Structure formats: structure tokens, C-alpha cells
Amino acid sequence: MTAESRPKSPEADASIRALAPPPVLYGFLLLLALMFAVSYAVGSVAGPVAPGMSGSSDTGVEAPGNGGAGGDGGGGRDMDMGGMG
């Protein structure tokens, strides 16, 4: 075996490997990007989950809390105090 066929120094090779991120990190980042892309595509196809969530009010549907016929939404302002007060 000649000197030309061996690596220059094991320390230099080890330091390069120490600076490089582990290959598992690349796999994790790829999986993360893939999951984000799939969930974004599914969300785009599904659309808004409730009327009025898109932010446009040109549908003619009145959102609750805007003076519509919905409930009070005050969280108990009209609750009976059971004889207190």
C-alpha cells in the first residue's frame, strides 16, 4: 500500500464529519416539508370550516355577534344569579 492511497489525515476527515449535520436531520426536514405540503393541499381543497371564516362578507350570511339572531354570546351576562343580590 502506498502513501497516495491513504487519506491525508484521520483528524481532518473526522472534523469534516463533526461539522456536517447528521443524515437523519435531512430525512426529518424532508418529512416535515412533505407533511406541511400535504396538509396545506388538503386544507385548500376543504375550504373554510364554517361560514364567515374566509373574511369576506359578500355571502349574505351574517356572522354571529354582528347583531344577528344568534345567541347573546356574552358568556353569562343574563344568567340568573339564583337569588343573590
JSON list of N, CA and C in Angstrom, two decimals:
[
{"chain": "A", "resi": 1, "resn": "MET", "atom": "N", "xyz": [0.85, -1.17, 0.00]},
{"chain": "A", "resi": 1, "resn": "MET", "atom": "CA", "xyz": [0.00, 0.00, 0.00]},
{"chain": "A", "resi": 1, "resn": "MET", "atom": "C", "xyz": [0.89, 1.23, 0.00]},
{"chain": "A", "resi": 2, "resn": "THR", "atom": "N", "xyz": [0.58, 2.15, -0.86]},
{"chain": "A", "resi": 2, "resn": "THR", "atom": "CA", "xyz": [1.41, 3.35, -0.97]},
{"chain": "A", "resi": 2, "resn": "THR", "atom": "C", "xyz": [0.79, 4.48, -0.17]},
{"chain": "A", "resi": 3, "resn": "ALA", "atom": "N", "xyz": [1.54, 5.53, 0.03]},
{"chain": "A", "resi": 3, "resn": "ALA", "atom": "CA", "xyz": [1.08, 6.67, 0.82]},
{"chain": "A", "resi": 3, "resn": "ALA", "atom": "C", "xyz": [0.00, 7.46, 0.09]},
{"chain": "A", "resi": 4, "resn": "GLU", "atom": "N", "xyz": [-0.07, 7.39, -1.26]},
{"chain": "A", "resi": 4, "resn": "GLU", "atom": "CA", "xyz": [-1.06, 8.15, -2.01]},
{"chain": "A", "resi": 4, "resn": "GLU", "atom": "C", "xyz": [-2.47, 7.59, -1.85]},
{"chain": "A", "resi": 5, "resn": "SER", "atom": "N", "xyz": [-2.61, 6.31, -1.54]},
{"chain": "A", "resi": 5, "resn": "SER", "atom": "CA", "xyz": [-3.94, 5.70, -1.47]},
{"chain": "A", "resi": 5, "resn": "SER", "atom": "C", "xyz": [-4.61, 5.92, -0.12]},
{"chain": "A", "resi": 6, "resn": "ARG", "atom": "N", "xyz": [-3.87, 6.30, 0.91]},
{"chain": "A", "resi": 6, "resn": "ARG", "atom": "CA", "xyz": [-4.45, 6.54, 2.23]},
{"chain": "A", "resi": 6, "resn": "ARG", "atom": "C", "xyz": [-4.99, 7.97, 2.33]},
{"chain": "A", "resi": 7, "resn": "PRO", "atom": "N", "xyz": [-5.99, 8.18, 3.19]},
{"chain": "A", "resi": 7, "resn": "PRO", "atom": "CA", "xyz": [-6.45, 9.55, 3.41]},
{"chain": "A", "resi": 7, "resn": "PRO", "atom": "C", "xyz": [-5.33, 10.41, 3.99]},
{"chain": "A", "resi": 8, "resn": "LYS", "atom": "N", "xyz": [-5.43, 11.70, 3.77]},
{"chain": "A", "resi": 8, "resn": "LYS", "atom": "CA", "xyz": [-4.37, 12.61, 4.21]},
{"chain": "A", "resi": 8, "resn": "LYS", "atom": "C", "xyz": [-4.19, 12.58, 5.72]},
{"chain": "A", "resi": 9, "resn": "SER", "atom": "N", "xyz": [-5.26, 12.75, 6.45]},
{"chain": "A", "resi": 9, "resn": "SER", "atom": "CA", "xyz": [-5.16, 12.64, 7.91]},
{"chain": "A", "resi": 9, "resn": "SER", "atom": "C", "xyz": [-6.53, 12.26, 8.48]},
{"chain": "A", "resi": 10, "resn": "PRO", "atom": "N", "xyz": [-6.56, 11.35, 9.41]},
{"chain": "A", "resi": 10, "resn": "PRO", "atom": "CA", "xyz": [-7.84, 10.97, 10.01]},
{"chain": "A", "resi": 10, "resn": "PRO", "atom": "C", "xyz": [-8.48, 12.11, 10.80]},
{"chain": "A", "resi": 11, "resn": "GLU", "atom": "N", "xyz": [-7.66, 13.01, 11.33]},
{"chain": "A", "resi": 11, "resn": "GLU", "atom": "CA", "xyz": [-8.22, 14.12, 12.10]},
{"chain": "A", "resi": 11, "resn": "GLU", "atom": "C", "xyz": [-9.01, 15.08, 11.20]},
{"chain": "A", "resi": 12, "resn": "ALA", "atom": "N", "xyz": [-8.51, 15.33, 10.00]},
{"chain": "A", "resi": 12, "resn": "ALA", "atom": "CA", "xyz": [-9.21, 16.23, 9.07]},
{"chain": "A", "resi": 12, "resn": "ALA", "atom": "C", "xyz": [-10.53, 15.61, 8.63]},
{"chain": "A", "resi": 13, "resn": "ASP", "atom": "N", "xyz": [-10.53, 14.31, 8.37]},
{"chain": "A", "resi": 13, "resn": "ASP", "atom": "CA", "xyz": [-11.76, 13.63, 7.97]},
{"chain": "A", "resi": 13, "resn": "ASP", "atom": "C", "xyz": [-12.78, 13.64, 9.10]},
{"chain": "A", "resi": 14, "resn": "ALA", "atom": "N", "xyz": [-12.34, 13.45, 10.32]},
{"chain": "A", "resi": 14, "resn": "ALA", "atom": "CA", "xyz": [-13.24, 13.44, 11.48]},
{"chain": "A", "resi": 14, "resn": "ALA", "atom": "C", "xyz": [-13.81, 14.82, 11.74]},
{"chain": "A", "resi": 15, "resn": "SER", "atom": "N", "xyz": [-13.01, 15.87, 11.53]},
{"chain": "A", "resi": 15, "resn": "SER", "atom": "CA", "xyz": [-13.52, 17.21, 11.79]},
{"chain": "A", "resi": 15, "resn": "SER", "atom": "C", "xyz": [-14.56, 17.62, 10.75]},
{"chain": "A", "resi": 16, "resn": "ILE", "atom": "N", "xyz": [-14.41, 17.16, 9.52]},
{"chain": "A", "resi": 16, "resn": "ILE", "atom": "CA", "xyz": [-15.42, 17.44, 8.49]},
{"chain": "A", "resi": 16, "resn": "ILE", "atom": "C", "xyz": [-16.72, 16.75, 8.83]},
{"chain": "A", "resi": 17, "resn": "ARG", "atom": "N", "xyz": [-16.64, 15.50, 9.28]},
{"chain": "A", "resi": 17, "resn": "ARG", "atom": "CA", "xyz": [-17.84, 14.76, 9.68]},
{"chain": "A", "resi": 17, "resn": "ARG", "atom": "C", "xyz": [-18.50, 15.39, 10.90]},
{"chain": "A", "resi": 18, "resn": "ALA", "atom": "N", "xyz": [-17.71, 15.95, 11.80]},
{"chain": "A", "resi": 18, "resn": "ALA", "atom": "CA", "xyz": [-18.27, 16.56, 13.01]},
{"chain": "A", "resi": 18, "resn": "ALA", "atom": "C", "xyz": [-19.04, 17.84, 12.69]},
{"chain": "A", "resi": 19, "resn": "LEU", "atom": "N", "xyz": [-18.63, 18.56, 11.65]},
{"chain": "A", "resi": 19, "resn": "LEU", "atom": "CA", "xyz": [-19.30, 19.81, 11.29]},
{"chain": "A", "resi": 19, "resn": "LEU", "atom": "C", "xyz": [-20.56, 19.57, 10.47]},
{"chain": "A", "resi": 20, "resn": "ALA", "atom": "N", "xyz": [-20.63, 18.49, 9.76]},
{"chain": "A", "resi": 20, "resn": "ALA", "atom": "CA", "xyz": [-21.79, 18.20, 8.91]},
{"chain": "A", "resi": 20, "resn": "ALA", "atom": "C", "xyz": [-22.95, 17.71, 9.77]},
{"chain": "A", "resi": 21, "resn": "PRO", "atom": "N", "xyz": [-24.17, 18.13, 9.46]},
{"chain": "A", "resi": 21, "resn": "PRO", "atom": "CA", "xyz": [-25.33, 17.64, 10.22]},
{"chain": "A", "resi": 21, "resn": "PRO", "atom": "C", "xyz": [-25.55, 16.15, 9.94]},
{"chain": "A", "resi": 22, "resn": "PRO", "atom": "N", "xyz": [-26.14, 15.45, 10.89]},
{"chain": "A", "resi": 22, "resn": "PRO", "atom": "CA", "xyz": [-26.38, 14.02, 10.68]},
{"chain": "A", "resi": 22, "resn": "PRO", "atom": "C", "xyz": [-27.39, 13.79, 9.55]},
{"chain": "A", "resi": 23, "resn": "PRO", "atom": "N", "xyz": [-27.26, 12.70, 8.82]},
{"chain": "A", "resi": 23, "resn": "PRO", "atom": "CA", "xyz": [-28.18, 12.43, 7.70]},
{"chain": "A", "resi": 23, "resn": "PRO", "atom": "C", "xyz": [-29.64, 12.30, 8.14]},
{"chain": "A", "resi": 24, "resn": "VAL", "atom": "N", "xyz": [-29.86, 11.92, 9.38]},
{"chain": "A", "resi": 24, "resn": "VAL", "atom": "CA", "xyz": [-31.23, 11.80, 9.89]},
{"chain": "A", "resi": 24, "resn": "VAL", "atom": "C", "xyz": [-31.93, 13.16, 9.88]},
{"chain": "A", "resi": 25, "resn": "LEU", "atom": "N", "xyz": [-31.17, 14.22, 10.09]},
{"chain": "A", "resi": 25, "resn": "LEU", "atom": "CA", "xyz": [-31.75, 15.57, 10.08]},
{"chain": "A", "resi": 25, "resn": "LEU", "atom": "C", "xyz": [-32.33, 15.91, 8.72]},
{"chain": "A", "resi": 26, "resn": "TYR", "atom": "N", "xyz": [-31.64, 15.52, 7.66]},
{"chain": "A", "resi": 26, "resn": "TYR", "atom": "CA", "xyz": [-32.15, 15.76, 6.30]},
{"chain": "A", "resi": 26, "resn": "TYR", "atom": "C", "xyz": [-33.46, 14.99, 6.07]},
{"chain": "A", "resi": 27, "resn": "GLY", "atom": "N", "xyz": [-33.52, 13.78, 6.55]},
{"chain": "A", "resi": 27, "resn": "GLY", "atom": "CA", "xyz": [-34.75, 13.00, 6.42]},
{"chain": "A", "resi": 27, "resn": "GLY", "atom": "C", "xyz": [-35.90, 13.62, 7.19]},
{"chain": "A", "resi": 28, "resn": "PHE", "atom": "N", "xyz": [-35.61, 14.10, 8.38]},
{"chain": "A", "resi": 28, "resn": "PHE", "atom": "CA", "xyz": [-36.65, 14.73, 9.20]},
{"chain": "A", "resi": 28, "resn": "PHE", "atom": "C", "xyz": [-37.16, 16.00, 8.53]},
{"chain": "A", "resi": 29, "resn": "LEU", "atom": "N", "xyz": [-36.26, 16.82, 8.02]},
{"chain": "A", "resi": 29, "resn": "LEU", "atom": "CA", "xyz": [-36.68, 18.06, 7.36]},
{"chain": "A", "resi": 29, "resn": "LEU", "atom": "C", "xyz": [-37.48, 17.77, 6.09]},
{"chain": "A", "resi": 30, "resn": "LEU", "atom": "N", "xyz": [-37.10, 16.75, 5.37]},
{"chain": "A", "resi": 30, "resn": "LEU", "atom": "CA", "xyz": [-37.86, 16.36, 4.18]},
{"chain": "A", "resi": 30, "resn": "LEU", "atom": "C", "xyz": [-39.25, 15.88, 4.56]},
{"chain": "A", "resi": 31, "resn": "LEU", "atom": "N", "xyz": [-39.35, 15.08, 5.60]},
{"chain": "A", "resi": 31, "resn": "LEU", "atom": "CA", "xyz": [-40.65, 14.61, 6.07]},
{"chain": "A", "resi": 31, "resn": "LEU", "atom": "C", "xyz": [-41.51, 15.77, 6.56]},
{"chain": "A", "resi": 32, "resn": "LEU", "atom": "N", "xyz": [-40.90, 16.70, 7.26]},
{"chain": "A", "resi": 32, "resn": "LEU", "atom": "CA", "xyz": [-41.63, 17.87, 7.75]},
{"chain": "A", "resi": 32, "resn": "LEU", "atom": "C", "xyz": [-42.19, 18.71, 6.60]},
{"chain": "A", "resi": 33, "resn": "ALA", "atom": "N", "xyz": [-41.37, 18.93, 5.58]},
{"chain": "A", "resi": 33, "resn": "ALA", "atom": "CA", "xyz": [-41.82, 19.70, 4.42]},
{"chain": "A", "resi": 33, "resn": "ALA", "atom": "C", "xyz": [-42.93, 18.96, 3.67]},
{"chain": "A", "resi": 34, "resn": "LEU", "atom": "N", "xyz": [-42.81, 17.65, 3.56]},
{"chain": "A", "resi": 34, "resn": "LEU", "atom": "CA", "xyz": [-43.83, 16.86, 2.88]},
{"chain": "A", "resi": 34, "resn": "LEU", "atom": "C", "xyz": [-45.16, 16.91, 3.64]},
{"chain": "A", "resi": 35, "resn": "MET", "atom": "N", "xyz": [-45.10, 16.79, 4.96]},
{"chain": "A", "resi": 35, "resn": "MET", "atom": "CA", "xyz": [-46.33, 16.83, 5.75]},
{"chain": "A", "resi": 35, "resn": "MET", "atom": "C", "xyz": [-46.98, 18.22, 5.67]},
{"chain": "A", "resi": 36, "resn": "PHE", "atom": "N", "xyz": [-46.18, 19.27, 5.65]},
{"chain": "A", "resi": 36, "resn": "PHE", "atom": "CA", "xyz": [-46.73, 20.62, 5.52]},
{"chain": "A", "resi": 36, "resn": "PHE", "atom": "C", "xyz": [-47.41, 20.78, 4.16]},
{"chain": "A", "resi": 37, "resn": "ALA", "atom": "N", "xyz": [-46.77, 20.30, 3.11]},
{"chain": "A", "resi": 37, "resn": "ALA", "atom": "CA", "xyz": [-47.35, 20.43, 1.77]},
{"chain": "A", "resi": 37, "resn": "ALA", "atom": "C", "xyz": [-48.66, 19.67, 1.65]},
{"chain": "A", "resi": 38, "resn": "VAL", "atom": "N", "xyz": [-48.70, 18.46, 2.21]},
{"chain": "A", "resi": 38, "resn": "VAL", "atom": "CA", "xyz": [-49.93, 17.66, 2.13]},
{"chain": "A", "resi": 38, "resn": "VAL", "atom": "C", "xyz": [-51.04, 18.31, 2.95]},
{"chain": "A", "resi": 39, "resn": "SER", "atom": "N", "xyz": [-50.73, 18.79, 4.15]},
{"chain": "A", "resi": 39, "resn": "SER", "atom": "CA", "xyz": [-51.78, 19.40, 4.96]},
{"chain": "A", "resi": 39, "resn": "SER", "atom": "C", "xyz": [-52.28, 20.71, 4.34]},
{"chain": "A", "resi": 40, "resn": "TYR", "atom": "N", "xyz": [-51.39, 21.46, 3.71]},
{"chain": "A", "resi": 40, "resn": "TYR", "atom": "CA", "xyz": [-51.80, 22.69, 3.04]},
{"chain": "A", "resi": 40, "resn": "TYR", "atom": "C", "xyz": [-52.72, 22.38, 1.85]},
{"chain": "A", "resi": 41, "resn": "ALA", "atom": "N", "xyz": [-52.38, 21.33, 1.10]},
{"chain": "A", "resi": 41, "resn": "ALA", "atom": "CA", "xyz": [-53.21, 20.95, -0.04]},
{"chain": "A", "resi": 41, "resn": "ALA", "atom": "C", "xyz": [-54.59, 20.48, 0.41]},
{"chain": "A", "resi": 42, "resn": "VAL", "atom": "N", "xyz": [-54.63, 19.68, 1.47]},
{"chain": "A", "resi": 42, "resn": "VAL", "atom": "CA", "xyz": [-55.92, 19.20, 1.97]},
{"chain": "A", "resi": 42, "resn": "VAL", "atom": "C", "xyz": [-56.75, 20.37, 2.50]},
{"chain": "A", "resi": 43, "resn": "GLY", "atom": "N", "xyz": [-56.13, 21.31, 3.18]},
{"chain": "A", "resi": 43, "resn": "GLY", "atom": "CA", "xyz": [-56.85, 22.47, 3.68]},
{"chain": "A", "resi": 43, "resn": "GLY", "atom": "C", "xyz": [-57.37, 23.36, 2.56]},
{"chain": "A", "resi": 44, "resn": "SER", "atom": "N", "xyz": [-56.62, 23.46, 1.49]},
{"chain": "A", "resi": 44, "resn": "SER", "atom": "CA", "xyz": [-57.08, 24.25, 0.35]},
{"chain": "A", "resi": 44, "resn": "SER", "atom": "C", "xyz": [-58.27, 23.62, -0.34]},
{"chain": "A", "resi": 45, "resn": "VAL", "atom": "N", "xyz": [-58.27, 22.31, -0.42]},
{"chain": "A", "resi": 45, "resn": "VAL", "atom": "CA", "xyz": [-59.39, 21.60, -1.05]},
{"chain": "A", "resi": 45, "resn": "VAL", "atom": "C", "xyz": [-60.62, 21.67, -0.15]},
{"chain": "A", "resi": 46, "resn": "ALA", "atom": "N", "xyz": [-60.44, 21.53, 1.16]},
{"chain": "A", "resi": 46, "resn": "ALA", "atom": "CA", "xyz": [-61.57, 21.51, 2.09]},
{"chain": "A", "resi": 46, "resn": "ALA", "atom": "C", "xyz": [-62.21, 22.88, 2.21]},
{"chain": "A", "resi": 47, "resn": "GLY", "atom": "N", "xyz": [-61.45, 23.94, 2.12]},
{"chain": "A", "resi": 47, "resn": "GLY", "atom": "CA", "xyz": [-62.00, 25.28, 2.24]},
{"chain": "A", "resi": 47, "resn": "GLY", "atom": "C", "xyz": [-62.24, 25.64, 3.69]},
{"chain": "A", "resi": 48, "resn": "PRO", "atom": "N", "xyz": [-62.94, 26.75, 3.92]},
{"chain": "A", "resi": 48, "resn": "PRO", "atom": "CA", "xyz": [-63.21, 27.16, 5.30]},
{"chain": "A", "resi": 48, "resn": "PRO", "atom": "C", "xyz": [-64.14, 26.18, 6.00]},
{"chain": "A", "resi": 49, "resn": "VAL", "atom": "N", "xyz": [-63.95, 26.02, 7.30]},
{"chain": "A", "resi": 49, "resn": "VAL", "atom": "CA", "xyz": [-64.74, 25.04, 8.04]},
{"chain": "A", "resi": 49, "resn": "VAL", "atom": "C", "xyz": [-66.07, 25.58, 8.52]},
{"chain": "A", "resi": 50, "resn": "ALA", "atom": "N", "xyz": [-66.27, 26.90, 8.47]},
{"chain": "A", "resi": 50, "resn": "ALA", "atom": "CA", "xyz": [-67.52, 27.49, 8.92]},
{"chain": "A", "resi": 50, "resn": "ALA", "atom": "C", "xyz": [-67.78, 28.74, 8.09]},
{"chain": "A", "resi": 51, "resn": "PRO", "atom": "N", "xyz": [-69.05, 29.09, 7.92]},
{"chain": "A", "resi": 51, "resn": "PRO", "atom": "CA", "xyz": [-69.35, 30.31, 7.18]},
{"chain": "A", "resi": 51, "resn": "PRO", "atom": "C", "xyz": [-68.77, 31.53, 7.88]},
{"chain": "A", "resi": 52, "resn": "GLY", "atom": "N", "xyz": [-68.25, 32.45, 7.12]},
{"chain": "A", "resi": 52, "resn": "GLY", "atom": "CA", "xyz": [-67.73, 33.67, 7.68]},
{"chain": "A", "resi": 52, "resn": "GLY", "atom": "C", "xyz": [-66.27, 33.59, 8.08]},
{"chain": "A", "resi": 53, "resn": "MET", "atom": "N", "xyz": [-65.62, 32.44, 7.92]},
{"chain": "A", "resi": 53, "resn": "MET", "atom": "CA", "xyz": [-64.23, 32.32, 8.32]},
{"chain": "A", "resi": 53, "resn": "MET", "atom": "C", "xyz": [-63.27, 32.82, 7.25]},
{"chain": "A", "resi": 54, "resn": "SER", "atom": "N", "xyz": [-63.75, 33.00, 6.05]},
{"chain": "A", "resi": 54, "resn": "SER", "atom": "CA", "xyz": [-62.86, 33.44, 4.98]},
{"chain": "A", "resi": 54, "resn": "SER", "atom": "C", "xyz": [-62.58, 34.93, 5.04]},
{"chain": "A", "resi": 55, "resn": "GLY", "atom": "N", "xyz": [-63.36, 35.68, 5.78]},
{"chain": "A", "resi": 55, "resn": "GLY", "atom": "CA", "xyz": [-63.13, 37.11, 5.93]},
{"chain": "A", "resi": 55, "resn": "GLY", "atom": "C", "xyz": [-63.97, 37.95, 4.98]},
{"chain": "A", "resi": 56, "resn": "SER", "atom": "N", "xyz": [-64.59, 37.36, 3.98]},
{"chain": "A", "resi": 56, "resn": "SER", "atom": "CA", "xyz": [-65.43, 38.12, 3.07]},
{"chain": "A", "resi": 56, "resn": "SER", "atom": "C", "xyz": [-66.87, 38.05, 3.55]},
{"chain": "A", "resi": 57, "resn": "SER", "atom": "N", "xyz": [-67.55, 39.18, 3.50]},
{"chain": "A", "resi": 57, "resn": "SER", "atom": "CA", "xyz": [-68.93, 39.23, 3.99]},
{"chain": "A", "resi": 57, "resn": "SER", "atom": "C", "xyz": [-69.92, 39.39, 2.84]},
{"chain": "A", "resi": 58, "resn": "ASP", "atom": "N", "xyz": [-69.55, 39.04, 1.63]},
{"chain": "A", "resi": 58, "resn": "ASP", "atom": "CA", "xyz": [-70.45, 39.20, 0.50]},
{"chain": "A", "resi": 58, "resn": "ASP", "atom": "C", "xyz": [-71.34, 37.98, 0.28]},
{"chain": "A", "resi": 59, "resn": "THR", "atom": "N", "xyz": [-71.34, 37.02, 1.19]},
{"chain": "A", "resi": 59, "resn": "THR", "atom": "CA", "xyz": [-72.16, 35.81, 1.02]},
{"chain": "A", "resi": 59, "resn": "THR", "atom": "C", "xyz": [-73.59, 36.02, 1.45]},
{"chain": "A", "resi": 60, "resn": "GLY", "atom": "N", "xyz": [-73.87, 37.06, 2.19]},
{"chain": "A", "resi": 60, "resn": "GLY", "atom": "CA", "xyz": [-75.22, 37.30, 2.66]},
{"chain": "A", "resi": 60, "resn": "GLY", "atom": "C", "xyz": [-75.51, 36.61, 3.98]},
{"chain": "A", "resi": 61, "resn": "VAL", "atom": "N", "xyz": [-74.59, 35.80, 4.47]},
{"chain": "A", "resi": 61, "resn": "VAL", "atom": "CA", "xyz": [-74.75, 35.12, 5.74]},
{"chain": "A", "resi": 61, "resn": "VAL", "atom": "C", "xyz": [-74.16, 36.00, 6.82]},
{"chain": "A", "resi": 62, "resn": "GLU", "atom": "N", "xyz": [-74.98, 36.28, 7.83]},
{"chain": "A", "resi": 62, "resn": "GLU", "atom": "CA", "xyz": [-74.50, 37.16, 8.88]},
{"chain": "A", "resi": 62, "resn": "GLU", "atom": "C", "xyz": [-73.80, 36.33, 9.95]},
{"chain": "A", "resi": 63, "resn": "ALA", "atom": "N", "xyz": [-72.62, 36.74, 10.33]},
{"chain": "A", "resi": 63, "resn": "ALA", "atom": "CA", "xyz": [-71.85, 36.02, 11.34]},
{"chain": "A", "resi": 63, "resn": "ALA", "atom": "C", "xyz": [-72.45, 36.29, 12.72]},
{"chain": "A", "resi": 64, "resn": "PRO", "atom": "N", "xyz": [-72.39, 35.31, 13.63]},
{"chain": "A", "resi": 64, "resn": "PRO", "atom": "CA", "xyz": [-72.90, 35.52, 14.99]},
{"chain": "A", "resi": 64, "resn": "PRO", "atom": "C", "xyz": [-72.12, 36.63, 15.67]},
{"chain": "A", "resi": 65, "resn": "GLY", "atom": "N", "xyz": [-72.82, 37.42, 16.46]},
{"chain": "A", "resi": 65, "resn": "GLY", "atom": "CA", "xyz": [-72.19, 38.51, 17.19]},
{"chain": "A", "resi": 65, "resn": "GLY", "atom": "C", "xyz": [-72.22, 39.82, 16.44]},
{"chain": "A", "resi": 66, "resn": "ASN", "atom": "N", "xyz": [-72.72, 39.83, 15.21]},
{"chain": "A", "resi": 66, "resn": "ASN", "atom": "CA", "xyz": [-72.82, 41.06, 14.44]},
{"chain": "A", "resi": 66, "resn": "ASN", "atom": "C", "xyz": [-74.25, 41.58, 14.42]},
{"chain": "A", "resi": 67, "resn": "GLY", "atom": "N", "xyz": [-74.98, 41.36, 15.48]},
{"chain": "A", "resi": 67, "resn": "GLY", "atom": "CA", "xyz": [-76.36, 41.84, 15.56]},
{"chain": "A", "resi": 67, "resn": "GLY", "atom": "C", "xyz": [-77.34, 40.86, 14.95]},
{"chain": "A", "resi": 68, "resn": "GLY", "atom": "N", "xyz": [-76.92, 39.67, 14.68]},
{"chain": "A", "resi": 68, "resn": "GLY", "atom": "CA", "xyz": [-77.79, 38.67, 14.08]},
{"chain": "A", "resi": 68, "resn": "GLY", "atom": "C", "xyz": [-78.74, 38.09, 15.11]},
{"chain": "A", "resi": 69, "resn": "ALA", "atom": "N", "xyz": [-79.48, 37.10, 14.71]},
{"chain": "A", "resi": 69, "resn": "ALA", "atom": "CA", "xyz": [-80.46, 36.47, 15.58]},
{"chain": "A", "resi": 69, "resn": "ALA", "atom": "C", "xyz": [-79.83, 35.40, 16.46]},
{"chain": "A", "resi": 70, "resn": "GLY", "atom": "N", "xyz": [-78.53, 35.31, 16.48]},
{"chain": "A", "resi": 70, "resn": "GLY", "atom": "CA", "xyz": [-77.84, 34.29, 17.26]},
{"chain": "A", "resi": 70, "resn": "GLY", "atom": "C", "xyz": [-77.98, 34.54, 18.75]},
{"chain": "A", "resi": 71, "resn": "GLY", "atom": "N", "xyz": [-77.34, 33.70, 19.54]},
{"chain": "A", "resi": 71, "resn": "GLY", "atom": "CA", "xyz": [-77.40, 33.82, 20.99]},
{"chain": "A", "resi": 71, "resn": "GLY", "atom": "C", "xyz": [-76.71, 35.08, 21.47]},
{"chain": "A", "resi": 72, "resn": "ASP", "atom": "N", "xyz": [-76.78, 35.29, 22.79]},
{"chain": "A", "resi": 72, "resn": "ASP", "atom": "CA", "xyz": [-76.22, 36.50, 23.36]},
{"chain": "A", "resi": 72, "resn": "ASP", "atom": "C", "xyz": [-74.71, 36.55, 23.22]},
{"chain": "A", "resi": 73, "resn": "GLY", "atom": "N", "xyz": [-74.04, 35.46, 23.42]},
{"chain": "A", "resi": 73, "resn": "GLY", "atom": "CA", "xyz": [-72.60, 35.43, 23.27]},
{"chain": "A", "resi": 73, "resn": "GLY", "atom": "C", "xyz": [-71.86, 36.20, 24.34]},
{"chain": "A", "resi": 74, "resn": "GLY", "atom": "N", "xyz": [-72.56, 36.68, 25.34]},
{"chain": "A", "resi": 74, "resn": "GLY", "atom": "CA", "xyz": [-71.93, 37.45, 26.40]},
{"chain": "A", "resi": 74, "resn": "GLY", "atom": "C", "xyz": [-71.31, 36.58, 27.46]},
{"chain": "A", "resi": 75, "resn": "GLY", "atom": "N", "xyz": [-71.55, 35.31, 27.41]},
{"chain": "A", "resi": 75, "resn": "GLY", "atom": "CA", "xyz": [-70.93, 34.41, 28.35]},
{"chain": "A", "resi": 75, "resn": "GLY", "atom": "C", "xyz": [-71.51, 34.48, 29.75]},
{"chain": "A", "resi": 76, "resn": "GLY", "atom": "N", "xyz": [-72.79, 34.78, 29.88]},
{"chain": "A", "resi": 76, "resn": "GLY", "atom": "CA", "xyz": [-73.42, 34.73, 31.19]},
{"chain": "A", "resi": 76, "resn": "GLY", "atom": "C", "xyz": [-73.86, 36.07, 31.74]},
{"chain": "A", "resi": 77, "resn": "ARG", "atom": "N", "xyz": [-73.95, 37.08, 30.93]},
{"chain": "A", "resi": 77, "resn": "ARG", "atom": "CA", "xyz": [-74.42, 38.37, 31.43]},
{"chain": "A", "resi": 77, "resn": "ARG", "atom": "C", "xyz": [-75.87, 38.30, 31.84]},
{"chain": "A", "resi": 78, "resn": "ASP", "atom": "N", "xyz": [-76.65, 37.44, 31.19]},
{"chain": "A", "resi": 78, "resn": "ASP", "atom": "CA", "xyz": [-78.06, 37.33, 31.52]},
{"chain": "A", "resi": 78, "resn": "ASP", "atom": "C", "xyz": [-78.35, 36.11, 32.39]},
{"chain": "A", "resi": 79, "resn": "MET", "atom": "N", "xyz": [-77.34, 35.55, 33.01]},
{"chain": "A", "resi": 79, "resn": "MET", "atom": "CA", "xyz": [-77.51, 34.36, 33.81]},
{"chain": "A", "resi": 79, "resn": "MET", "atom": "C", "xyz": [-78.21, 34.71, 35.12]},
{"chain": "A", "resi": 80, "resn": "ASP", "atom": "N", "xyz": [-79.14, 33.86, 35.53]},
{"chain": "A", "resi": 80, "resn": "ASP", "atom": "CA", "xyz": [-79.85, 34.06, 36.77]},
{"chain": "A", "resi": 80, "resn": "ASP", "atom": "C", "xyz": [-78.88, 33.83, 37.93]},
{"chain": "A", "resi": 81, "resn": "MET", "atom": "N", "xyz": [-78.82, 34.73, 38.86]},
{"chain": "A", "resi": 81, "resn": "MET", "atom": "CA", "xyz": [-77.86, 34.62, 39.96]},
{"chain": "A", "resi": 81, "resn": "MET", "atom": "C", "xyz": [-78.40, 33.77, 41.09]},
{"chain": "A", "resi": 82, "resn": "GLY", "atom": "N", "xyz": [-79.58, 33.21, 40.96]},
{"chain": "A", "resi": 82, "resn": "GLY", "atom": "CA", "xyz": [-80.12, 32.29, 41.97]},
{"chain": "A", "resi": 82, "resn": "GLY", "atom": "C", "xyz": [-80.43, 32.96, 43.31]},
{"chain": "A", "resi": 83, "resn": "GLY", "atom": "N", "xyz": [-81.00, 34.14, 43.27]},
{"chain": "A", "resi": 83, "resn": "GLY", "atom": "CA", "xyz": [-81.41, 34.82, 44.48]},
{"chain": "A", "resi": 83, "resn": "GLY", "atom": "C", "xyz": [-80.31, 35.65, 45.13]},
{"chain": "A", "resi": 84, "resn": "MET", "atom": "N", "xyz": [-79.18, 35.73, 44.51]},
{"chain": "A", "resi": 84, "resn": "MET", "atom": "CA", "xyz": [-78.09, 36.55, 45.07]},
{"chain": "A", "resi": 84, "resn": "MET", "atom": "C", "xyz": [-78.32, 38.00, 44.67]},
{"chain": "A", "resi": 85, "resn": "GLY", "atom": "N", "xyz": [-78.14, 38.90, 45.58]},
{"chain": "A", "resi": 85, "resn": "GLY", "atom": "CA", "xyz": [-78.13, 40.32, 45.26]},
{"chain": "A", "resi": 85, "resn": "GLY", "atom": "C", "xyz": [-79.41, 40.93, 45.44]}
]
